[in-house]
Short mmCIF file of C-alpha atoms in Angstrom, two decimals:
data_model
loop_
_atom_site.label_atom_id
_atom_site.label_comp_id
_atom_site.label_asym_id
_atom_site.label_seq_id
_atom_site.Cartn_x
_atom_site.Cartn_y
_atom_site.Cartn_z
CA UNK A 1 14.21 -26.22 79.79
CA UNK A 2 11.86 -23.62 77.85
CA UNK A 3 8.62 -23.39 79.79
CA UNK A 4 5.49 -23.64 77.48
CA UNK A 5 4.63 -19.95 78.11
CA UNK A 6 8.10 -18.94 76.92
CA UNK A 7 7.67 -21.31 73.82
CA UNK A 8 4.32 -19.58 73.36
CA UNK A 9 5.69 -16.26 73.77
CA UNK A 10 8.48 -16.74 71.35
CA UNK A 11 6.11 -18.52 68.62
CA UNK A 12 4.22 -15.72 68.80
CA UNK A 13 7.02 -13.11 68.58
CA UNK A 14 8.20 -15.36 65.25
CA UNK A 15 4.63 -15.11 63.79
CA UNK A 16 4.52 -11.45 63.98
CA UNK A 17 7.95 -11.03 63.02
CA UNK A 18 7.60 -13.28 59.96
CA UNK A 19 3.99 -11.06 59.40
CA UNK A 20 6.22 -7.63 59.51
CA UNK A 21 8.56 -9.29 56.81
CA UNK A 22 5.74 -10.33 54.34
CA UNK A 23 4.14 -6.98 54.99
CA UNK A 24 7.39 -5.04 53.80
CA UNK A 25 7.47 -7.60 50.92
CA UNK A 26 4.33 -7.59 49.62
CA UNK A 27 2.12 -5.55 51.46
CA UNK A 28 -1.35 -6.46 53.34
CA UNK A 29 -1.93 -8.54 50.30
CA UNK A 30 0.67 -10.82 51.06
CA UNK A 31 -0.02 -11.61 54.94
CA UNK A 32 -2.08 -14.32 55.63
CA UNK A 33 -2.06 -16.84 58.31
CA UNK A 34 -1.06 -19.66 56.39
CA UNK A 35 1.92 -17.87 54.65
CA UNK A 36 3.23 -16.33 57.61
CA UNK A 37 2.85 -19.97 59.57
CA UNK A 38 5.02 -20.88 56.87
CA UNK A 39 7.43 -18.31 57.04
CA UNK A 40 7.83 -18.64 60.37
CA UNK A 41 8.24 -22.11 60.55
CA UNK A 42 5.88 -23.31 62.54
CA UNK A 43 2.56 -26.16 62.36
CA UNK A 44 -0.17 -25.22 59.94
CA UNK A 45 -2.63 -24.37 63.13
CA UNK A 46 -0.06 -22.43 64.99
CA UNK A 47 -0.94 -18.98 63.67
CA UNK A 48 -4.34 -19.74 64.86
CA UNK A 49 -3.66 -20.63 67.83
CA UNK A 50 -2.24 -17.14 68.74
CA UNK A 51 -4.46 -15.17 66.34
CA UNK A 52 -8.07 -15.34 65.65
CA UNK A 53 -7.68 -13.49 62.14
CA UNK A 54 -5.09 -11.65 59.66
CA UNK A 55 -6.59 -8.69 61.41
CA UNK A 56 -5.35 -9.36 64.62
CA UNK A 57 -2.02 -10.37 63.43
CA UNK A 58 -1.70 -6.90 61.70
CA UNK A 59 -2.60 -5.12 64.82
CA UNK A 60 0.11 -7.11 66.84
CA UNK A 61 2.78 -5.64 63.78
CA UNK A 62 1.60 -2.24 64.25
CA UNK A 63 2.16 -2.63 68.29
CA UNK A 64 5.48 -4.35 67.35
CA UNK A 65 6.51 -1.30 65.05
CA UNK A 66 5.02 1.45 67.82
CA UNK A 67 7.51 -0.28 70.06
CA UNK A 68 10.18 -0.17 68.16
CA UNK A 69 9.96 3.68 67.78
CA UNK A 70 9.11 3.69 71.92
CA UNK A 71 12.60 1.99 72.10
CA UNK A 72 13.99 4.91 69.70
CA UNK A 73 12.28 7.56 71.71
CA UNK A 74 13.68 6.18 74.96
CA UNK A 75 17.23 5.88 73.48
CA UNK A 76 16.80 10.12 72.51
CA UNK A 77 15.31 10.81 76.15
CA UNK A 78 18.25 9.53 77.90
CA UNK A 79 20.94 10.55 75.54
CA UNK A 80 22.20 13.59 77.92
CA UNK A 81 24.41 14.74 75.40
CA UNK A 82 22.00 16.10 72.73
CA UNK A 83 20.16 18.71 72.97
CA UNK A 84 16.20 19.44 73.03
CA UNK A 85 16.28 20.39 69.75
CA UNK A 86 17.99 17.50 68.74
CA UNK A 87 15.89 15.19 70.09
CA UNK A 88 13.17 16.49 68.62
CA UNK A 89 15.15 16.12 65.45
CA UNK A 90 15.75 12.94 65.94
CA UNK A 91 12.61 11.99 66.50
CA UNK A 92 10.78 12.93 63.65
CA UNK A 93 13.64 11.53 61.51
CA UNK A 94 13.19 8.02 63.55
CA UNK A 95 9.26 8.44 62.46
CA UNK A 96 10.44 9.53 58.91
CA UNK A 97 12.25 6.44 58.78
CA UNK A 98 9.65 3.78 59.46
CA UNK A 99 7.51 5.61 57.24
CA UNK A 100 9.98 5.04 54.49
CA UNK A 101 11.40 1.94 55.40
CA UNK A 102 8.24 -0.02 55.98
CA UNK A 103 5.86 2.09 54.65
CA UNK A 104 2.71 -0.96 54.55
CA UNK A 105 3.81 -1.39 59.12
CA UNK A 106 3.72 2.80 58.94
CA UNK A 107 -0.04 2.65 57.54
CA UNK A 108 -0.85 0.17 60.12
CA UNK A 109 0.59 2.65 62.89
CA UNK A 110 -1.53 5.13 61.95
CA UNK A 111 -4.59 3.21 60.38
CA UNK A 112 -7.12 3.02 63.09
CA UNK A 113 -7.85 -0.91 63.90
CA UNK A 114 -12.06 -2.24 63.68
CA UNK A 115 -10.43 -4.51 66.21
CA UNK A 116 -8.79 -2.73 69.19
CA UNK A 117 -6.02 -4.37 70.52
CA UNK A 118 -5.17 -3.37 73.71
CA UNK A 119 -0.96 -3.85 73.29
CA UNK A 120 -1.00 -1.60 70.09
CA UNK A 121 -3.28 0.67 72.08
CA UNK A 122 -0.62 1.02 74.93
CA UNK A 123 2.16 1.15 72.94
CA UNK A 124 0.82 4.26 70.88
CA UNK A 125 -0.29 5.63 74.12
CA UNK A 126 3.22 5.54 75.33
CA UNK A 127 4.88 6.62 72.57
CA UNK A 128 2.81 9.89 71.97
CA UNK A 129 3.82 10.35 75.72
CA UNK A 130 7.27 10.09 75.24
CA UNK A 131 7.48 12.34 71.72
CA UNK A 132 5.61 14.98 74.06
CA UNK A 133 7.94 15.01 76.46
CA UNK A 134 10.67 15.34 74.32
CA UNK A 135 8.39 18.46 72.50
CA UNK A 136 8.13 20.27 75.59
CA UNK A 137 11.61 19.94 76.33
CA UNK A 138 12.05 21.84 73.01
CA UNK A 139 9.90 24.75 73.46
CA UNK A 140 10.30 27.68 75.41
CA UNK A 141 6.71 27.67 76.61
CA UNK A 142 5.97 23.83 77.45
CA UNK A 143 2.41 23.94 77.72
CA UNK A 144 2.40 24.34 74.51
CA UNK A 145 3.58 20.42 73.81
CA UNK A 146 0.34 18.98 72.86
CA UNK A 147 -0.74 21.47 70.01
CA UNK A 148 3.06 21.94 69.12
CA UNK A 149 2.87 17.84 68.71
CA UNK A 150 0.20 17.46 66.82
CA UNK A 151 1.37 19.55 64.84
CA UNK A 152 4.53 18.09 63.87
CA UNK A 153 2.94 14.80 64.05
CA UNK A 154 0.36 15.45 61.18
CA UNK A 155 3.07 17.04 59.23
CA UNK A 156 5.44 14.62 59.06
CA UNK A 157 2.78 12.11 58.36
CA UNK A 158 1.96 14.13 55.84
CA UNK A 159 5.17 14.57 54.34
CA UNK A 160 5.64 10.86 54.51
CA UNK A 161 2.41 10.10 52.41
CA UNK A 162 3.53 12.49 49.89
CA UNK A 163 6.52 10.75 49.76
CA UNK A 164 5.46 7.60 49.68
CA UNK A 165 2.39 8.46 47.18
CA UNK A 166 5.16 9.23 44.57
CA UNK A 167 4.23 12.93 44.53
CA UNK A 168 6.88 14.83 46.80
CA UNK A 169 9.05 15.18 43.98
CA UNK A 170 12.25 17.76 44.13
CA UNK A 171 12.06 18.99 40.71
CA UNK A 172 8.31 20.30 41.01
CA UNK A 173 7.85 21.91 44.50
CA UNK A 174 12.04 22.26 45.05
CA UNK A 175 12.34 20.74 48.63
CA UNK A 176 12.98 17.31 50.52
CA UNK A 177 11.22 15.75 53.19
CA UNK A 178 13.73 15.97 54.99
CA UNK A 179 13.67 19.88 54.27
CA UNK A 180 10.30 20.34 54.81
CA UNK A 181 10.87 18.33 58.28
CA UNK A 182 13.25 20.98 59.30
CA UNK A 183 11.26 23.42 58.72
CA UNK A 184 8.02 22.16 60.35
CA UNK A 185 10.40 22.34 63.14
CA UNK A 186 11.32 25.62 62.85
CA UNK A 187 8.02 26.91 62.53
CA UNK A 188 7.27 24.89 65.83
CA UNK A 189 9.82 25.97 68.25
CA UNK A 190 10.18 29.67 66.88
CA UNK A 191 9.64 31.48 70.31
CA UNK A 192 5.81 33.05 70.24
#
């Protein structure tokens, strides 16, 4: 028998799941309580229940997505048979991913929340943790990680809103995101 905190838990995982799928379909526009009630197939009030406002409910997807790429990072930590550098390859092209996969969750990510919610808060906590441990592991001189990281960080988003914005295109400035990922990386581990 389900307990009522496990049906809670699990109406509340399909509300923000159903929320992640209208966001990818429609954008912020298209995420509101009522439609993702509907979506997820549950009472009219339920949605309210677990979330004061469409606010909140967006700040739970953008924990749900930082999670996901905590789950991607962990995967890249413990695979022993890469190396640092592909880790750190890796893990940029995981974040390049979600940025063009779900690019309306990706603004969330990185769109700082008037209400702070302290599960998206943890989960972005750990994952910048995690991406700069797997930085360090790539340099030669690790106390270098955090700059190094925020480095890489701002240029991929970067490179992702370019993309995204319709203006990264081959034909004028003759590279890829994916190109210019590689070579942010480059420029980032060359030995100082």
């Amino acid at each position: 028998m389900v307990s009522r905190l496990e049906s809670a838990a699990a109406t509340r995982r399909a509300l923000v799941e159903a929320a992640a799928d209208l966001l990818d379909e429609g954008g912020p526009g298209a995420v509101t309580l009522r439609a993702v009630g509907t979506r997820a197939d549950v009472s009219r009030g339920a949605p309210y229940g677990h979330f004061p406002d469409k606010e909140h409910l967006l700040a739970a997807v953008a924990a749900r997505s930082w999670g996901h790429v905590s789950e991607g990072l962990d995967a890249l930590i413990a695979a022993e048979h890469l190396t640092p550098a592909e880790r750190l390859a890796r893990a940029l092209a995981g974040l390049m991913d979600v940025g063009r996969r779900h690019p309306h969750a990706y603004a969330l990510m990185f769109d700082a929340p008037s209400t702070a919610s302290s599960e998206a808060i943890a989960a972005v906590s750990r994952t910048h943790d995690q991406f700069l441990s797997i930085v360090a592991g790539a340099l030669a001189d690790p106390q270098r990680a955090r700059p190094v990281g925020a480095m890489l960080l701002t240029s991929v988003h970067g490179i992702i809103s370019f993309e995204n914005g319709g203006l990264l295109e081959t034909k004028k400035w003759h590279v890829t995101g994916d190109q210019l990922v590689e070579m942010v990386i480059r420029t980032a581990t060359a030995p100082q």
